[in-house]
C-alpha positions as protocol buffer text, in pm:
chain_id: "A"
residue {
  index: 1
  type: MET
  ca { x: 4592 y: 1915 z: 1099 }
}
residue {
  index: 2
  type: GLY
  ca { x: 4621 y: 1644 z: 1386 }
}
residue {
  index: 3
  type: LEU
  ca { x: 4600 y: 1282 z: 1332 }
}
residue {
  index: 4
  type: GLY
  ca { x: 4267 y: 1259 z: 1486 }
}
residue {
  index: 5
  type: LYS
  ca { x: 4123 y: 1522 z: 1268 }
}
residue {
  index: 6
  type: ARG
  ca { x: 4285 y: 1337 z: 952 }
}
residue {
  index: 7
  type: MET
  ca { x: 4133 y: 1015 z: 1059 }
}
residue {
  index: 8
  type: LYS
  ca { x: 3798 y: 1169 z: 1102 }
}
residue {
  index: 9
  type: ARG
  ca { x: 3817 y: 1317 z: 763 }
}
residue {
  index: 10
  type: VAL
  ca { x: 3915 y: 995 z: 614 }
}
residue {
  index: 11
  type: LEU
  ca { x: 3628 y: 804 z: 786 }
}
residue {
  index: 12
  type: VAL
  ca { x: 3371 y: 1065 z: 684 }
}
residue {
  index: 13
  type: VAL
  ca { x: 3486 y: 1065 z: 325 }
}
residue {
  index: 14
  type: ALA
  ca { x: 3494 y: 695 z: 301 }
}
residue {
  index: 15
  type: GLY
  ca { x: 3161 y: 641 z: 465 }
}
residue {
  index: 16
  type: GLY
  ca { x: 3008 y: 906 z: 250 }
}
residue {
  index: 17
  type: ALA
  ca { x: 3155 y: 749 z: -65 }
}
residue {
  index: 18
  type: ILE
  ca { x: 3037 y: 401 z: 26 }
}
residue {
  index: 19
  type: LEU
  ca { x: 2690 y: 533 z: 105 }
}
residue {
  index: 20
  type: LEU
  ca { x: 2683 y: 717 z: -238 }
}
residue {
  index: 21
  type: VAL
  ca { x: 2791 y: 417 z: -427 }
}
residue {
  index: 22
  type: VAL
  ca { x: 2555 y: 179 z: -260 }
}
residue {
  index: 23
  type: GLY
  ca { x: 2282 y: 427 z: -296 }
}
residue {
  index: 24
  type: VAL
  ca { x: 2351 y: 455 z: -673 }
}
residue {
  index: 25
  type: LEU
  ca { x: 2348 y: 74 z: -698 }
}
residue {
  index: 26
  type: LEU
  ca { x: 2014 y: 62 z: -517 }
}
residue {
  index: 27
  type: LEU
  ca { x: 1861 y: 293 z: -748 }
}
residue {
  index: 28
  type: VAL
  ca { x: 1829 y: -10 z: -993 }
}
residue {
  index: 29
  type: LEU
  ca { x: 1827 y: -270 z: -723 }
}
residue {
  index: 30
  type: PRO
  ca { x: 1572 y: -312 z: -450 }
}
residue {
  index: 31
  type: GLY
  ca { x: 1629 y: -79 z: -179 }
}
residue {
  index: 32
  type: PRO
  ca { x: 1634 y: 277 z: -52 }
}
residue {
  index: 33
  type: GLY
  ca { x: 1863 y: 422 z: -323 }
}
residue {
  index: 34
  type: LEU
  ca { x: 1779 y: 801 z: -310 }
}
residue {
  index: 35
  type: LEU
  ca { x: 1792 y: 796 z: 68 }
}
residue {
  index: 36
  type: LEU
  ca { x: 2141 y: 655 z: 77 }
}
residue {
  index: 37
  type: VAL
  ca { x: 2255 y: 880 z: -209 }
}
residue {
  index: 38
  type: LEU
  ca { x: 2131 y: 1175 z: 15 }
}
residue {
  index: 39
  type: ALA
  ca { x: 2310 y: 1046 z: 328 }
}
residue {
  index: 40
  type: GLY
  ca { x: 2627 y: 988 z: 128 }
}
residue {
  index: 41
  type: LEU
  ca { x: 2605 y: 1343 z: -22 }
}
residue {
  index: 42
  type: LEU
  ca { x: 2548 y: 1494 z: 326 }
}
residue {
  index: 43
  type: LEU
  ca { x: 2852 y: 1323 z: 475 }
}
residue {
  index: 44
  type: LEU
  ca { x: 3058 y: 1428 z: 175 }
}
residue {
  index: 45
  type: ALA
  ca { x: 2929 y: 1791 z: 169 }
}
residue {
  index: 46
  type: SER
  ca { x: 3055 y: 1808 z: 529 }
}
residue {
  index: 47
  type: GLU
  ca { x: 3413 y: 1782 z: 399 }
}
residue {
  index: 48
  type: PHE
  ca { x: 3353 y: 1913 z: 45 }
}
residue {
  index: 49
  type: PRO
  ca { x: 3129 y: 2232 z: 58 }
}
residue {
  index: 50
  type: LYS
  ca { x: 3092 y: 2252 z: -317 }
}
residue {
  index: 51
  type: LEU
  ca { x: 2882 y: 1929 z: -306 }
}
residue {
  index: 52
  type: GLU
  ca { x: 2614 y: 2128 z: -95 }
}
residue {
  index: 53
  type: ARG
  ca { x: 2448 y: 2233 z: -419 }
}
residue {
  index: 54
  type: TYR
  ca { x: 2348 y: 1878 z: -505 }
}
residue {
  index: 55
  type: VAL
  ca { x: 2200 y: 1812 z: -159 }
}
residue {
  index: 56
  type: ASP
  ca { x: 1876 y: 2001 z: -188 }
}
residue {
  index: 57
  type: PRO
  ca { x: 1768 y: 1847 z: -521 }
}
residue {
  index: 58
  type: VAL
  ca { x: 1825 y: 1500 z: -407 }
}
residue {
  index: 59
  type: ARG
  ca { x: 1676 y: 1570 z: -67 }
}
residue {
  index: 60
  type: ASP
  ca { x: 1351 y: 1702 z: -249 }
}
residue {
  index: 61
  type: ARG
  ca { x: 1333 y: 1386 z: -475 }
}
residue {
  index: 62
  type: ALA
  ca { x: 1408 y: 1139 z: -185 }
}
residue {
  index: 63
  type: MET
  ca { x: 1149 y: 1300 z: 47 }
}
residue {
  index: 64
  type: LYS
  ca { x: 889 y: 1309 z: -250 }
}
residue {
  index: 65
  type: ALA
  ca { x: 961 y: 936 z: -306 }
}
residue {
  index: 66
  type: ALA
  ca { x: 924 y: 860 z: 60 }
}
residue {
  index: 67
  type: GLU
  ca { x: 594 y: 1031 z: 72 }
}
residue {
  index: 68
  type: ASP
  ca { x: 465 y: 877 z: -253 }
}
residue {
  index: 69
  type: SER
  ca { x: 548 y: 531 z: -107 }
}
residue {
  index: 70
  type: VAL
  ca { x: 268 y: 570 z: 144 }
}
residue {
  index: 71
  type: SER
  ca { x: 38 y: 787 z: -45 }
}
residue {
  index: 72
  type: SER
  ca { x: -226 y: 510 z: -72 }
}
residue {
  index: 73
  type: PRO
  ca { x: -308 y: 181 z: 97 }
}
residue {
  index: 74
  type: LEU
  ca { x: -233 y: 2 z: -222 }
}
residue {
  index: 75
  type: ARG
  ca { x: 127 y: 136 z: -239 }
}
residue {
  index: 76
  type: ILE
  ca { x: 164 y: 55 z: 137 }
}
residue {
  index: 77
  type: ALA
  ca { x: 54 y: -300 z: 78 }
}
residue {
  index: 78
  type: GLY
  ca { x: 283 y: -319 z: -220 }
}
residue {
  index: 79
  type: SER
  ca { x: 586 y: -198 z: -21 }
}
residue {
  index: 80
  type: VAL
  ca { x: 499 y: -448 z: 267 }
}
residue {
  index: 81
  type: LEU
  ca { x: 477 y: -731 z: 21 }
}
residue {
  index: 82
  type: ALA
  ca { x: 807 y: -635 z: -134 }
}
residue {
  index: 83
  type: GLY
  ca { x: 954 y: -624 z: 208 }
}
residue {
  index: 84
  type: LEU
  ca { x: 817 y: -970 z: 282 }
}
residue {
  index: 85
  type: ALA
  ca { x: 950 y: -1106 z: -55 }
}
residue {
  index: 86
  type: LEU
  ca { x: 1307 y: -971 z: 20 }
}
residue {
  index: 87
  type: LEU
  ca { x: 1292 y: -1120 z: 365 }
}
residue {
  index: 88
  type: ALA
  ca { x: 1183 y: -1472 z: 220 }
}
residue {
  index: 89
  type: ALA
  ca { x: 1426 y: -1443 z: -47 }
}
residue {
  index: 90
  type: GLY
  ca { x: 1713 y: -1375 z: 196 }
}
residue {
  index: 91
  type: ILE
  ca { x: 1613 y: -1674 z: 403 }
}
residue {
  index: 92
  type: VAL
  ca { x: 1602 y: -1897 z: 88 }
}
residue {
  index: 93
  type: TRP
  ca { x: 1927 y: -1774 z: -46 }
}
residue {
  index: 94
  type: GLY
  ca { x: 2094 y: -1824 z: 290 }
}
residue {
  index: 95
  type: THR
  ca { x: 1972 y: -2185 z: 331 }
}
residue {
  index: 96
  type: VAL
  ca { x: 1938 y: -2335 z: -30 }
}
residue {
  index: 97
  type: ARG
  ca { x: 2294 y: -2411 z: -152 }
}
residue {
  index: 98
  type: SER
  ca { x: 2183 y: -2495 z: -519 }
}
residue {
  index: 99
  type: LEU
  ca { x: 2102 y: -2128 z: -590 }
}
residue {
  index: 100
  type: PRO
  ca { x: 2340 y: -1903 z: -777 }
}
residue {
  index: 101
  type: PHE
  ca { x: 2534 y: -1684 z: -526 }
}
residue {
  index: 102
  type: SER
  ca { x: 2383 y: -1884 z: -242 }
}
residue {
  index: 103
  type: GLY
  ca { x: 2498 y: -1833 z: 114 }
}
residue {
  index: 104
  type: TRP
  ca { x: 2445 y: -1605 z: 401 }
}
residue {
  index: 105
  type: SER
  ca { x: 2633 y: -1304 z: 247 }
}
residue {
  index: 106
  type: THR
  ca { x: 2370 y: -1282 z: -23 }
}
residue {
  index: 107
  type: GLY
  ca { x: 2083 y: -1382 z: 213 }
}
residue {
  index: 108
  type: SER
  ca { x: 2187 y: -1141 z: 491 }
}
residue {
  index: 109
  type: SER
  ca { x: 2208 y: -851 z: 227 }
}
residue {
  index: 110
  type: LEU
  ca { x: 1849 y: -928 z: 121 }
}
residue {
  index: 111
  type: ILE
  ca { x: 1726 y: -952 z: 474 }
}
residue {
  index: 112
  type: LEU
  ca { x: 1910 y: -626 z: 553 }
}
residue {
  index: 113
  type: SER
  ca { x: 1735 y: -457 z: 254 }
}
residue {
  index: 114
  type: SER
  ca { x: 1396 y: -572 z: 387 }
}
residue {
  index: 115
  type: VAL
  ca { x: 1467 y: -437 z: 737 }
}
residue {
  index: 116
  type: ILE
  ca { x: 1567 y: -104 z: 596 }
}
residue {
  index: 117
  type: LEU
  ca { x: 1266 y: -106 z: 370 }
}
residue {
  index: 118
  type: PHE
  ca { x: 1031 y: -168 z: 668 }
}
residue {
  index: 119
  type: ALA
  ca { x: 1218 y: 103 z: 867 }
}
residue {
  index: 120
  type: LEU
  ca { x: 1189 y: 364 z: 594 }
}
residue {
  index: 121
  type: LEU
  ca { x: 822 y: 270 z: 531 }
}
residue {
  index: 122
  type: GLY
  ca { x: 739 y: 326 z: 903 }
}
residue {
  index: 123
  type: TRP
  ca { x: 926 y: 663 z: 898 }
}
residue {
  index: 124
  type: SER
  ca { x: 759 y: 772 z: 585 }
}
residue {
  index: 125
  type: TYR
  ca { x: 415 y: 671 z: 720 }
}
residue {
  index: 126
  type: ARG
  ca { x: 465 y: 843 z: 1048 }
}
residue {
  index: 127
  type: ARG
  ca { x: 589 y: 1167 z: 859 }
}
residue {
  index: 128
  type: VAL
  ca { x: 302 y: 1199 z: 629 }
}
residue {
  index: 129
  type: LYS
  ca { x: 56 y: 1104 z: 914 }
}
residue {
  index: 130
  type: SER
  ca { x: 201 y: 1378 z: 1134 }
}
residue {
  index: 131
  type: ARG
  ca { x: 172 y: 1640 z: 851 }
}
residue {
  index: 132
  type: ARG
  ca { x: -179 y: 1534 z: 769 }
}
residue {
  index: 133
  type: ASN
  ca { x: -277 y: 1555 z: 1150 }
}
residue {
  index: 134
  type: ALA
  ca { x: -114 y: 1909 z: 1159 }
}
residue {
  index: 135
  type: GLY
  ca { x: -326 y: 2011 z: 878 }
}
residue {
  index: 136
  type: THR
  ca { x: -46 y: 2051 z: 614 }
}
residue {
  index: 137
  type: THR
  ca { x: -15 y: 1856 z: 292 }
}
residue {
  index: 138
  type: PRO
  ca { x: 298 y: 1676 z: 232 }
}
residue {
  index: 139
  type: SER
  ca { x: 535 y: 1882 z: 20 }
}
residue {
  index: 140
  type: ARG
  ca { x: 867 y: 1831 z: -156 }
}
residue {
  index: 141
  type: GLY
  ca { x: 1069 y: 2036 z: 96 }
}
residue {
  index: 142
  type: ALA
  ca { x: 1175 y: 1905 z: 425 }
}
């Protein structure tokens, strides 16, 4: 195996492991945990084929959660408010020095979480809307 292939494998495994760990952490913290777990599993499964059996169940749950997040105007409003709260908290944590763990490292991670939340919310909304326009109902698969 050439040096380039080894380096690519190391980067893929490291990236997949990081996405998987961050995704697991975000299952209990605010953020898109299941989608990051899915992304990590997809990367790791490209190098370790035995992990592919875990991809479909996680994909089904992640897609179902994404569709559920935009299933009603109340849920959309709640998600938008949560994103705005994360954004505001990030700004506050970045600027107010008397808070625990204050600074831009914490603030920027909260702001990044809000950006990711808004991006995924928009993606979920477009996905569900396009399925409804096509005359199909959102399902757990793909």
